[in-house]
Short mmCIF file of N, CA and C in Angstrom, two decimals:
data_model
loop_
_atom_site.label_atom_id
_atom_site.label_comp_id
_atom_site.label_asym_id
_atom_site.label_seq_id
_atom_site.Cartn_x
_atom_site.Cartn_y
_atom_site.Cartn_z
N TYR A 1 -15.16 16.99 -67.44
CA TYR A 1 -15.90 15.77 -67.26
C TYR A 1 -15.34 14.98 -66.09
N GLU A 2 -15.40 15.53 -64.93
CA GLU A 2 -14.79 14.90 -63.76
C GLU A 2 -15.56 13.68 -63.28
N HIS A 3 -16.69 13.38 -63.88
CA HIS A 3 -17.48 12.21 -63.47
C HIS A 3 -17.15 10.98 -64.33
N VAL A 4 -16.25 11.11 -65.29
CA VAL A 4 -15.92 10.03 -66.21
C VAL A 4 -14.66 9.30 -65.74
N TYR A 5 -14.72 7.98 -65.71
CA TYR A 5 -13.53 7.17 -65.42
C TYR A 5 -12.71 7.10 -66.70
N VAL A 6 -11.40 7.40 -66.59
CA VAL A 6 -10.51 7.39 -67.76
C VAL A 6 -9.24 6.66 -67.39
N ALA A 7 -8.77 5.80 -68.30
CA ALA A 7 -7.49 5.12 -68.09
C ALA A 7 -6.72 5.06 -69.39
N SER A 8 -5.42 5.21 -69.28
CA SER A 8 -4.50 5.02 -70.40
C SER A 8 -3.66 3.80 -70.05
N VAL A 9 -3.74 2.76 -70.88
CA VAL A 9 -3.10 1.48 -70.56
C VAL A 9 -2.27 1.00 -71.74
N ALA A 10 -1.40 0.02 -71.47
CA ALA A 10 -0.62 -0.65 -72.51
C ALA A 10 -0.51 -2.12 -72.14
N LEU A 11 -0.52 -2.96 -73.13
CA LEU A 11 -0.54 -4.40 -72.91
C LEU A 11 0.69 -4.92 -72.17
N SER A 12 1.78 -4.16 -72.17
CA SER A 12 2.99 -4.60 -71.48
C SER A 12 2.82 -4.62 -69.96
N ASN A 13 1.83 -3.88 -69.44
CA ASN A 13 1.56 -3.87 -68.01
C ASN A 13 0.16 -4.46 -67.80
N GLN A 14 0.12 -5.79 -67.82
CA GLN A 14 -1.16 -6.48 -67.77
C GLN A 14 -1.90 -6.26 -66.46
N ALA A 15 -1.18 -6.11 -65.37
CA ALA A 15 -1.83 -5.87 -64.07
C ALA A 15 -2.56 -4.52 -64.09
N GLN A 16 -1.94 -3.50 -64.68
CA GLN A 16 -2.57 -2.19 -64.76
C GLN A 16 -3.78 -2.23 -65.68
N VAL A 17 -3.68 -2.98 -66.80
CA VAL A 17 -4.81 -3.12 -67.72
C VAL A 17 -5.99 -3.76 -66.99
N LEU A 18 -5.72 -4.83 -66.27
CA LEU A 18 -6.78 -5.53 -65.54
C LEU A 18 -7.39 -4.63 -64.46
N GLN A 19 -6.54 -3.92 -63.72
CA GLN A 19 -7.04 -3.03 -62.68
C GLN A 19 -7.93 -1.94 -63.29
N ALA A 20 -7.51 -1.38 -64.41
CA ALA A 20 -8.31 -0.34 -65.07
C ALA A 20 -9.66 -0.90 -65.53
N MET A 21 -9.65 -2.11 -66.05
CA MET A 21 -10.91 -2.71 -66.50
C MET A 21 -11.87 -2.97 -65.34
N VAL A 22 -11.33 -3.44 -64.23
CA VAL A 22 -12.17 -3.68 -63.05
C VAL A 22 -12.73 -2.37 -62.52
N GLU A 23 -11.87 -1.35 -62.41
CA GLU A 23 -12.34 -0.04 -61.91
C GLU A 23 -13.38 0.57 -62.85
N ALA A 24 -13.14 0.47 -64.16
CA ALA A 24 -14.08 1.03 -65.14
C ALA A 24 -15.43 0.32 -65.05
N ASP A 25 -15.39 -0.99 -64.84
CA ASP A 25 -16.63 -1.76 -64.73
C ASP A 25 -17.40 -1.38 -63.46
N ARG A 26 -16.68 -1.12 -62.38
CA ARG A 26 -17.33 -0.76 -61.11
C ARG A 26 -17.83 0.68 -61.07
N HIS A 27 -17.27 1.52 -61.94
CA HIS A 27 -17.62 2.94 -61.92
C HIS A 27 -19.08 3.15 -62.29
N ASN A 28 -19.77 3.94 -61.49
CA ASN A 28 -21.18 4.24 -61.73
C ASN A 28 -21.26 5.47 -62.63
N GLY A 29 -21.04 5.25 -63.90
CA GLY A 29 -21.04 6.35 -64.87
C GLY A 29 -20.24 5.95 -66.09
N PRO A 30 -20.01 6.90 -66.98
CA PRO A 30 -19.27 6.57 -68.20
C PRO A 30 -17.80 6.27 -67.89
N SER A 31 -17.24 5.35 -68.67
CA SER A 31 -15.83 4.96 -68.53
C SER A 31 -15.21 4.85 -69.91
N ILE A 32 -13.94 5.21 -70.00
CA ILE A 32 -13.20 5.03 -71.24
C ILE A 32 -11.80 4.55 -70.91
N ILE A 33 -11.36 3.53 -71.62
CA ILE A 33 -10.01 3.01 -71.48
C ILE A 33 -9.35 3.12 -72.85
N ILE A 34 -8.22 3.81 -72.90
CA ILE A 34 -7.48 4.00 -74.15
C ILE A 34 -6.22 3.15 -74.05
N ALA A 35 -6.06 2.22 -74.99
CA ALA A 35 -4.95 1.27 -74.92
C ALA A 35 -3.97 1.50 -76.07
N TYR A 36 -2.68 1.46 -75.74
CA TYR A 36 -1.66 1.51 -76.77
C TYR A 36 -1.43 0.10 -77.27
N SER A 37 -1.55 -0.06 -78.57
CA SER A 37 -1.32 -1.36 -79.18
C SER A 37 -0.75 -1.12 -80.57
N PRO A 38 0.51 -1.47 -80.78
CA PRO A 38 1.11 -1.24 -82.09
C PRO A 38 0.44 -2.10 -83.17
N CYS A 39 0.47 -1.58 -84.38
CA CYS A 39 -0.11 -2.32 -85.50
C CYS A 39 0.96 -2.56 -86.56
N ILE A 40 0.63 -3.33 -87.56
CA ILE A 40 1.59 -3.69 -88.59
C ILE A 40 2.10 -2.47 -89.35
N MET A 41 1.29 -1.42 -89.44
CA MET A 41 1.70 -0.20 -90.14
C MET A 41 2.80 0.56 -89.41
N HIS A 42 3.00 0.27 -88.14
CA HIS A 42 4.09 0.90 -87.40
C HIS A 42 5.45 0.40 -87.89
N ASN A 43 5.45 -0.79 -88.51
CA ASN A 43 6.68 -1.38 -89.04
C ASN A 43 7.75 -1.47 -87.95
N ILE A 44 7.42 -2.19 -86.90
CA ILE A 44 8.28 -2.31 -85.72
C ILE A 44 9.53 -3.11 -86.05
N ARG A 45 10.65 -2.62 -85.55
CA ARG A 45 11.92 -3.32 -85.72
C ARG A 45 12.45 -3.70 -84.36
N PRO A 46 13.12 -4.76 -84.17
CA PRO A 46 13.60 -5.68 -85.18
C PRO A 46 12.66 -6.84 -85.48
N ALA A 47 11.70 -7.16 -84.61
CA ALA A 47 10.93 -8.41 -84.76
C ALA A 47 9.49 -8.21 -85.20
N GLY A 48 9.12 -7.02 -85.62
CA GLY A 48 7.76 -6.78 -86.09
C GLY A 48 6.73 -7.01 -85.00
N GLN A 49 5.56 -7.52 -85.38
CA GLN A 49 4.48 -7.74 -84.43
C GLN A 49 4.83 -8.78 -83.37
N ASN A 50 5.82 -9.61 -83.61
CA ASN A 50 6.26 -10.57 -82.59
C ASN A 50 6.86 -9.85 -81.39
N ASP A 51 7.19 -8.60 -81.57
CA ASP A 51 7.82 -7.79 -80.53
C ASP A 51 6.82 -6.82 -79.90
N MET A 52 5.52 -7.12 -79.99
CA MET A 52 4.48 -6.18 -79.57
C MET A 52 4.57 -5.80 -78.08
N PHE A 53 4.77 -6.77 -77.20
CA PHE A 53 4.84 -6.44 -75.77
C PHE A 53 6.06 -5.59 -75.46
N GLU A 54 7.18 -5.91 -76.10
CA GLU A 54 8.39 -5.10 -75.88
C GLU A 54 8.18 -3.69 -76.42
N GLU A 55 7.48 -3.57 -77.55
CA GLU A 55 7.21 -2.26 -78.13
C GLU A 55 6.32 -1.43 -77.19
N CYS A 56 5.32 -2.07 -76.60
CA CYS A 56 4.47 -1.38 -75.62
C CYS A 56 5.30 -0.92 -74.42
N ARG A 57 6.15 -1.79 -73.93
CA ARG A 57 7.00 -1.45 -72.79
C ARG A 57 7.91 -0.26 -73.14
N PHE A 58 8.47 -0.29 -74.35
CA PHE A 58 9.35 0.79 -74.79
C PHE A 58 8.57 2.11 -74.89
N ALA A 59 7.33 2.05 -75.39
CA ALA A 59 6.49 3.26 -75.50
C ALA A 59 6.24 3.87 -74.13
N VAL A 60 5.99 3.01 -73.14
CA VAL A 60 5.74 3.48 -71.77
C VAL A 60 7.03 4.01 -71.14
N ASP A 61 8.11 3.25 -71.24
CA ASP A 61 9.38 3.63 -70.61
C ASP A 61 9.95 4.93 -71.18
N SER A 62 9.64 5.23 -72.44
CA SER A 62 10.15 6.45 -73.06
C SER A 62 9.23 7.65 -72.83
N GLY A 63 8.03 7.40 -72.27
CA GLY A 63 7.08 8.48 -72.05
C GLY A 63 6.18 8.75 -73.24
N TYR A 64 6.40 8.04 -74.33
CA TYR A 64 5.55 8.20 -75.51
C TYR A 64 4.10 7.88 -75.16
N TRP A 65 3.91 6.87 -74.29
CA TRP A 65 2.56 6.48 -73.87
C TRP A 65 2.52 6.38 -72.35
N PRO A 66 2.04 7.42 -71.65
CA PRO A 66 1.96 7.35 -70.19
C PRO A 66 0.81 6.45 -69.73
N LEU A 67 1.01 5.80 -68.61
CA LEU A 67 -0.03 4.97 -68.01
C LEU A 67 -0.63 5.72 -66.83
N TYR A 68 -1.94 5.88 -66.84
CA TYR A 68 -2.61 6.56 -65.73
C TYR A 68 -4.05 6.10 -65.64
N ARG A 69 -4.65 6.41 -64.49
CA ARG A 69 -6.07 6.16 -64.26
C ARG A 69 -6.66 7.36 -63.56
N TYR A 70 -7.84 7.76 -63.98
CA TYR A 70 -8.59 8.81 -63.29
C TYR A 70 -9.88 8.18 -62.81
N ASN A 71 -9.99 8.04 -61.49
CA ASN A 71 -11.13 7.36 -60.89
C ASN A 71 -11.91 8.33 -60.01
N PRO A 72 -13.03 8.88 -60.50
CA PRO A 72 -13.79 9.87 -59.73
C PRO A 72 -14.23 9.38 -58.35
N ALA A 73 -14.38 8.07 -58.17
CA ALA A 73 -14.82 7.53 -56.88
C ALA A 73 -13.81 7.85 -55.78
N LEU A 74 -12.54 8.01 -56.13
CA LEU A 74 -11.52 8.32 -55.12
C LEU A 74 -11.71 9.73 -54.55
N ALA A 75 -12.16 10.66 -55.38
CA ALA A 75 -12.41 12.03 -54.91
C ALA A 75 -13.52 12.04 -53.87
N ASP A 76 -14.48 11.14 -54.02
CA ASP A 76 -15.60 11.07 -53.07
C ASP A 76 -15.16 10.70 -51.66
N VAL A 77 -14.00 10.04 -51.55
CA VAL A 77 -13.48 9.66 -50.23
C VAL A 77 -12.25 10.49 -49.86
N GLY A 78 -12.06 11.65 -50.55
CA GLY A 78 -11.00 12.58 -50.20
C GLY A 78 -9.62 12.21 -50.72
N LYS A 79 -9.56 11.31 -51.68
CA LYS A 79 -8.27 10.91 -52.25
C LYS A 79 -8.11 11.51 -53.64
N ASN A 80 -6.87 11.55 -54.09
CA ASN A 80 -6.57 12.05 -55.42
C ASN A 80 -7.16 11.08 -56.46
N PRO A 81 -8.03 11.55 -57.34
CA PRO A 81 -8.61 10.67 -58.33
C PRO A 81 -7.65 10.33 -59.47
N PHE A 82 -6.53 11.05 -59.58
CA PHE A 82 -5.57 10.82 -60.66
C PHE A 82 -4.41 9.97 -60.16
N ILE A 83 -4.22 8.81 -60.78
CA ILE A 83 -3.14 7.90 -60.40
C ILE A 83 -2.23 7.73 -61.60
N LEU A 84 -0.97 8.11 -61.45
CA LEU A 84 0.02 7.94 -62.51
C LEU A 84 0.72 6.62 -62.27
N ASP A 85 0.53 5.67 -63.19
CA ASP A 85 1.11 4.35 -63.03
C ASP A 85 2.51 4.24 -63.64
N SER A 86 2.86 5.14 -64.54
CA SER A 86 4.22 5.17 -65.11
C SER A 86 4.89 6.45 -64.62
N LYS A 87 5.62 6.33 -63.53
CA LYS A 87 6.13 7.51 -62.82
C LYS A 87 7.52 7.95 -63.25
N LYS A 88 8.20 7.17 -64.09
CA LYS A 88 9.58 7.48 -64.39
C LYS A 88 9.88 7.21 -65.86
N LEU A 89 10.62 8.13 -66.48
CA LEU A 89 11.09 7.91 -67.85
C LEU A 89 12.38 7.10 -67.77
N ARG A 90 12.39 5.96 -68.43
CA ARG A 90 13.55 5.07 -68.37
C ARG A 90 14.35 5.06 -69.66
N LYS A 91 13.77 5.57 -70.73
CA LYS A 91 14.43 5.57 -72.04
C LYS A 91 14.12 6.88 -72.75
N GLU A 92 14.96 7.23 -73.70
CA GLU A 92 14.72 8.43 -74.50
C GLU A 92 13.68 8.12 -75.57
N VAL A 93 12.81 9.07 -75.83
CA VAL A 93 11.75 8.86 -76.82
C VAL A 93 12.34 8.68 -78.21
N SER A 94 13.49 9.31 -78.49
CA SER A 94 14.09 9.16 -79.82
C SER A 94 14.48 7.71 -80.07
N ALA A 95 14.92 6.99 -79.04
CA ALA A 95 15.24 5.57 -79.21
C ALA A 95 13.98 4.77 -79.54
N PHE A 96 12.87 5.14 -78.94
CA PHE A 96 11.59 4.48 -79.27
C PHE A 96 11.21 4.76 -80.72
N LEU A 97 11.33 6.02 -81.14
CA LEU A 97 10.93 6.38 -82.49
C LEU A 97 11.77 5.66 -83.54
N ARG A 98 13.03 5.42 -83.23
CA ARG A 98 13.92 4.75 -84.18
C ARG A 98 13.62 3.25 -84.31
N ARG A 99 12.75 2.73 -83.50
CA ARG A 99 12.36 1.31 -83.60
C ARG A 99 11.25 1.11 -84.64
N GLU A 100 10.62 2.20 -85.08
CA GLU A 100 9.48 2.07 -85.96
C GLU A 100 9.78 2.65 -87.35
N GLY A 101 9.46 1.86 -88.36
CA GLY A 101 9.73 2.24 -89.73
C GLY A 101 9.05 3.53 -90.14
N ARG A 102 7.88 3.82 -89.58
CA ARG A 102 7.16 5.04 -89.96
C ARG A 102 7.96 6.28 -89.58
N PHE A 103 8.75 6.21 -88.52
CA PHE A 103 9.59 7.35 -88.15
C PHE A 103 10.95 7.28 -88.82
N LEU A 104 11.44 6.08 -89.08
CA LEU A 104 12.73 5.92 -89.76
C LEU A 104 12.67 6.46 -91.19
N SER A 105 11.51 6.33 -91.83
CA SER A 105 11.40 6.84 -93.20
C SER A 105 11.59 8.35 -93.23
N LEU A 106 11.11 9.06 -92.23
CA LEU A 106 11.36 10.50 -92.13
C LEU A 106 12.84 10.77 -91.93
N GLN A 107 13.46 9.98 -91.08
CA GLN A 107 14.88 10.19 -90.80
C GLN A 107 15.72 9.95 -92.06
N LYS A 108 15.35 8.98 -92.86
CA LYS A 108 16.08 8.71 -94.10
C LYS A 108 15.84 9.82 -95.13
N ALA A 109 14.62 10.29 -95.22
CA ALA A 109 14.27 11.31 -96.22
C ALA A 109 14.82 12.69 -95.86
N ASN A 110 14.78 13.03 -94.57
CA ASN A 110 15.24 14.35 -94.15
C ASN A 110 15.79 14.26 -92.72
N PRO A 111 17.05 13.86 -92.58
CA PRO A 111 17.62 13.63 -91.25
C PRO A 111 17.63 14.87 -90.34
N THR A 112 17.82 16.04 -90.90
CA THR A 112 17.87 17.25 -90.09
C THR A 112 16.50 17.54 -89.47
N VAL A 113 15.46 17.48 -90.28
CA VAL A 113 14.11 17.72 -89.79
C VAL A 113 13.74 16.64 -88.76
N ALA A 114 14.08 15.40 -89.05
CA ALA A 114 13.76 14.30 -88.13
C ALA A 114 14.42 14.54 -86.77
N GLU A 115 15.68 14.91 -86.76
CA GLU A 115 16.37 15.14 -85.48
C GLU A 115 15.77 16.31 -84.72
N GLU A 116 15.38 17.36 -85.43
CA GLU A 116 14.73 18.50 -84.77
C GLU A 116 13.40 18.08 -84.15
N LEU A 117 12.61 17.31 -84.90
CA LEU A 117 11.32 16.86 -84.39
C LEU A 117 11.49 15.89 -83.22
N PHE A 118 12.47 14.98 -83.30
CA PHE A 118 12.73 14.04 -82.21
C PHE A 118 13.13 14.81 -80.96
N SER A 119 13.98 15.83 -81.13
CA SER A 119 14.43 16.64 -79.99
C SER A 119 13.26 17.40 -79.36
N GLU A 120 12.40 18.00 -80.20
CA GLU A 120 11.24 18.73 -79.69
C GLU A 120 10.28 17.80 -78.96
N LEU A 121 10.09 16.61 -79.52
CA LEU A 121 9.20 15.64 -78.87
C LEU A 121 9.77 15.22 -77.52
N ASN A 122 11.07 15.05 -77.45
CA ASN A 122 11.70 14.68 -76.18
C ASN A 122 11.45 15.75 -75.12
N ILE A 123 11.57 17.01 -75.50
CA ILE A 123 11.30 18.12 -74.57
C ILE A 123 9.83 18.08 -74.15
N ASP A 124 8.92 17.89 -75.11
CA ASP A 124 7.49 17.83 -74.80
C ASP A 124 7.15 16.67 -73.88
N ILE A 125 7.77 15.52 -74.11
CA ILE A 125 7.53 14.34 -73.27
C ILE A 125 7.95 14.62 -71.83
N HIS A 126 9.12 15.22 -71.65
CA HIS A 126 9.59 15.54 -70.29
C HIS A 126 8.67 16.56 -69.62
N HIS A 127 8.22 17.54 -70.39
CA HIS A 127 7.29 18.54 -69.84
C HIS A 127 5.98 17.87 -69.43
N ARG A 128 5.46 16.99 -70.28
CA ARG A 128 4.21 16.29 -69.96
C ARG A 128 4.38 15.43 -68.71
N MET A 129 5.52 14.74 -68.61
CA MET A 129 5.74 13.89 -67.43
C MET A 129 5.79 14.73 -66.16
N ASP A 130 6.44 15.88 -66.22
CA ASP A 130 6.46 16.78 -65.06
C ASP A 130 5.03 17.18 -64.68
N HIS A 131 4.23 17.51 -65.68
CA HIS A 131 2.84 17.90 -65.43
C HIS A 131 2.04 16.75 -64.81
N LEU A 132 2.20 15.54 -65.33
CA LEU A 132 1.47 14.39 -64.79
C LEU A 132 1.91 14.08 -63.37
N LEU A 133 3.20 14.21 -63.09
CA LEU A 133 3.69 13.98 -61.71
C LEU A 133 3.10 15.02 -60.75
N GLU A 134 3.02 16.28 -61.20
CA GLU A 134 2.41 17.31 -60.37
C GLU A 134 0.93 17.02 -60.13
N LYS A 135 0.25 16.58 -61.17
CA LYS A 135 -1.18 16.26 -61.06
C LYS A 135 -1.39 15.11 -60.08
N ALA A 136 -0.51 14.11 -60.14
CA ALA A 136 -0.64 12.96 -59.24
C ALA A 136 -0.33 13.33 -57.80
N ALA A 137 0.53 14.32 -57.60
CA ALA A 137 0.93 14.69 -56.24
C ALA A 137 0.15 15.87 -55.68
N GLY A 138 -0.50 16.65 -56.53
CA GLY A 138 -1.01 17.94 -56.09
C GLY A 138 -2.46 18.02 -55.72
N TYR A 139 -3.11 16.94 -55.47
CA TYR A 139 -4.54 16.98 -55.13
C TYR A 139 -4.73 17.41 -53.69
N LYS A 140 -5.70 18.28 -53.46
CA LYS A 140 -6.03 18.69 -52.10
C LYS A 140 -7.50 18.43 -51.85
N ALA A 141 -7.77 17.61 -50.88
CA ALA A 141 -9.16 17.35 -50.51
C ALA A 141 -9.58 18.38 -49.47
N PHE A 142 -10.76 18.94 -49.63
CA PHE A 142 -11.28 19.90 -48.67
C PHE A 142 -12.21 19.16 -47.71
N ASP A 143 -11.99 19.38 -46.41
CA ASP A 143 -12.81 18.71 -45.42
C ASP A 143 -14.25 19.24 -45.42
N HIS A 144 -14.39 20.48 -45.80
CA HIS A 144 -15.70 21.10 -45.76
C HIS A 144 -15.80 22.08 -46.92
N PRO A 145 -16.93 22.20 -47.58
CA PRO A 145 -17.04 23.11 -48.73
C PRO A 145 -16.65 24.55 -48.39
N ASP A 146 -16.82 24.96 -47.14
CA ASP A 146 -16.46 26.32 -46.77
C ASP A 146 -14.96 26.55 -46.78
N ASP A 147 -14.16 25.45 -46.77
CA ASP A 147 -12.71 25.59 -46.82
C ASP A 147 -12.22 25.98 -48.20
N ALA A 148 -13.02 25.81 -49.21
CA ALA A 148 -12.62 26.09 -50.59
C ALA A 148 -13.41 27.27 -51.13
N SER A 149 -12.74 28.08 -51.92
CA SER A 149 -13.45 29.17 -52.56
C SER A 149 -12.75 29.54 -53.86
N VAL A 150 -13.50 30.12 -54.75
CA VAL A 150 -12.98 30.62 -56.01
C VAL A 150 -13.33 32.09 -56.08
N ARG A 151 -12.34 32.90 -56.29
CA ARG A 151 -12.57 34.33 -56.42
C ARG A 151 -12.49 34.68 -57.90
N VAL A 152 -13.57 35.15 -58.47
CA VAL A 152 -13.64 35.47 -59.90
C VAL A 152 -13.41 36.96 -60.07
N LEU A 153 -12.32 37.30 -60.75
CA LEU A 153 -11.99 38.69 -61.03
C LEU A 153 -12.03 38.91 -62.54
N PHE A 154 -12.37 40.10 -62.96
CA PHE A 154 -12.40 40.39 -64.38
C PHE A 154 -11.81 41.76 -64.63
N ALA A 155 -11.32 41.94 -65.84
CA ALA A 155 -10.84 43.24 -66.29
C ALA A 155 -11.30 43.39 -67.73
N SER A 156 -11.86 44.54 -68.03
CA SER A 156 -12.41 44.74 -69.37
C SER A 156 -12.47 46.22 -69.69
N GLU A 157 -12.10 46.54 -70.91
CA GLU A 157 -12.23 47.92 -71.36
C GLU A 157 -13.62 48.17 -71.94
N THR A 158 -14.26 47.13 -72.41
CA THR A 158 -15.56 47.29 -73.08
C THR A 158 -16.73 46.83 -72.22
N GLY A 159 -16.46 46.13 -71.11
CA GLY A 159 -17.53 45.66 -70.25
C GLY A 159 -18.00 44.25 -70.58
N THR A 160 -17.48 43.67 -71.65
CA THR A 160 -17.90 42.32 -72.06
C THR A 160 -17.54 41.28 -71.02
N ALA A 161 -16.37 41.40 -70.42
CA ALA A 161 -15.89 40.39 -69.47
C ALA A 161 -16.72 40.36 -68.20
N LYS A 162 -17.37 41.46 -67.86
CA LYS A 162 -18.14 41.51 -66.63
C LYS A 162 -19.25 40.46 -66.61
N GLN A 163 -20.03 40.36 -67.68
CA GLN A 163 -21.11 39.39 -67.72
C GLN A 163 -20.59 37.96 -67.77
N VAL A 164 -19.51 37.75 -68.51
CA VAL A 164 -18.91 36.41 -68.59
C VAL A 164 -18.43 35.98 -67.20
N ALA A 165 -17.77 36.89 -66.50
CA ALA A 165 -17.29 36.59 -65.15
C ALA A 165 -18.44 36.32 -64.19
N GLN A 166 -19.50 37.09 -64.30
CA GLN A 166 -20.66 36.88 -63.43
C GLN A 166 -21.33 35.54 -63.72
N ASP A 167 -21.45 35.21 -65.01
CA ASP A 167 -22.04 33.91 -65.39
C ASP A 167 -21.20 32.77 -64.84
N PHE A 168 -19.88 32.90 -64.95
CA PHE A 168 -18.99 31.87 -64.42
C PHE A 168 -19.14 31.76 -62.90
N ALA A 169 -19.14 32.91 -62.22
CA ALA A 169 -19.27 32.91 -60.76
C ALA A 169 -20.59 32.28 -60.33
N ASP A 170 -21.66 32.56 -61.07
CA ASP A 170 -22.97 31.98 -60.74
C ASP A 170 -22.97 30.46 -60.93
N ALA A 171 -22.23 29.99 -61.93
CA ALA A 171 -22.20 28.55 -62.23
C ALA A 171 -21.25 27.79 -61.30
N CYS A 172 -20.30 28.48 -60.71
CA CYS A 172 -19.29 27.84 -59.85
C CYS A 172 -19.79 27.79 -58.41
N THR A 173 -19.93 26.58 -57.89
CA THR A 173 -20.46 26.42 -56.53
C THR A 173 -19.51 26.94 -55.47
N LEU A 174 -18.22 27.10 -55.80
CA LEU A 174 -17.25 27.56 -54.82
C LEU A 174 -17.04 29.08 -54.86
N SER A 175 -17.77 29.76 -55.73
CA SER A 175 -17.60 31.21 -55.89
C SER A 175 -18.66 31.97 -55.11
N HIS A 176 -18.27 33.13 -54.63
CA HIS A 176 -19.20 34.00 -53.91
C HIS A 176 -19.48 35.27 -54.70
N GLY A 177 -19.30 35.20 -56.03
CA GLY A 177 -19.56 36.36 -56.88
C GLY A 177 -18.32 36.77 -57.64
N SER A 178 -18.45 37.82 -58.42
CA SER A 178 -17.33 38.32 -59.20
C SER A 178 -17.12 39.79 -58.88
N SER A 179 -15.91 40.26 -59.15
CA SER A 179 -15.62 41.68 -58.94
C SER A 179 -14.56 42.13 -59.93
N SER A 180 -14.53 43.42 -60.15
CA SER A 180 -13.57 44.00 -61.07
C SER A 180 -12.17 43.95 -60.45
N LEU A 181 -11.20 43.67 -61.28
CA LEU A 181 -9.81 43.67 -60.81
C LEU A 181 -9.42 45.05 -60.31
N ASP A 182 -9.97 46.10 -60.93
CA ASP A 182 -9.68 47.46 -60.50
C ASP A 182 -10.17 47.73 -59.08
N ASP A 183 -11.22 47.02 -58.64
CA ASP A 183 -11.79 47.22 -57.32
C ASP A 183 -11.15 46.32 -56.26
N SER A 184 -10.15 45.54 -56.66
CA SER A 184 -9.53 44.58 -55.74
C SER A 184 -8.13 45.03 -55.37
N ASP A 185 -7.82 44.86 -54.10
CA ASP A 185 -6.47 45.14 -53.61
C ASP A 185 -5.67 43.85 -53.73
N LEU A 186 -4.51 43.92 -54.37
CA LEU A 186 -3.70 42.71 -54.58
C LEU A 186 -3.30 42.06 -53.26
N ASP A 187 -3.15 42.85 -52.21
CA ASP A 187 -2.81 42.26 -50.89
C ASP A 187 -3.95 41.39 -50.36
N ASP A 188 -5.18 41.67 -50.78
CA ASP A 188 -6.34 40.88 -50.36
C ASP A 188 -6.40 39.52 -51.06
N LEU A 189 -5.63 39.35 -52.13
CA LEU A 189 -5.68 38.13 -52.91
C LEU A 189 -4.82 37.02 -52.32
N GLU A 190 -4.00 37.31 -51.34
CA GLU A 190 -3.13 36.30 -50.76
C GLU A 190 -3.97 35.14 -50.21
N GLY A 191 -3.58 33.95 -50.59
CA GLY A 191 -4.30 32.77 -50.13
C GLY A 191 -5.46 32.38 -51.02
N HIS A 192 -5.75 33.15 -52.05
CA HIS A 192 -6.86 32.83 -52.96
C HIS A 192 -6.30 32.30 -54.25
#
């Protein structure tokens, strides 16, 4: 759905929230803004709901809630439509999780499982941040449609993949058809 404006925001960064709302309003098409906002059931410590802005900031700084905007209008002018507004992890996600009673109850009930899950989440958060940074940096605008192409290759023992590959190639405006992997020389694939 590359035509949809999407933003992930948190109240701790009011400028980003406002910018996302303005961009979403200006977008000629569907828009969705997803906002992180803690609720009373999170059982935030130490100050409860009075600490809502700090909790949002902690969620963003730990990578639990990344801030980004995807604005399709930027692609129309050759710019990367994906903007990562939270570019750096400043805190460990386990410290964020320990601020909320809903996660502390797991730690009290089963500390070993809680530590394993916190550790796995930390690894996942770092992996996601790496992916988002690559997405924000890796956009390539093509000056002309002829500069871009998609080569659709298929391999199948039963022949089922051939029709699927052809259907995909027909639907893809950057493809010039499909061919069997067996009929392709790997040296010819360089640059594709």
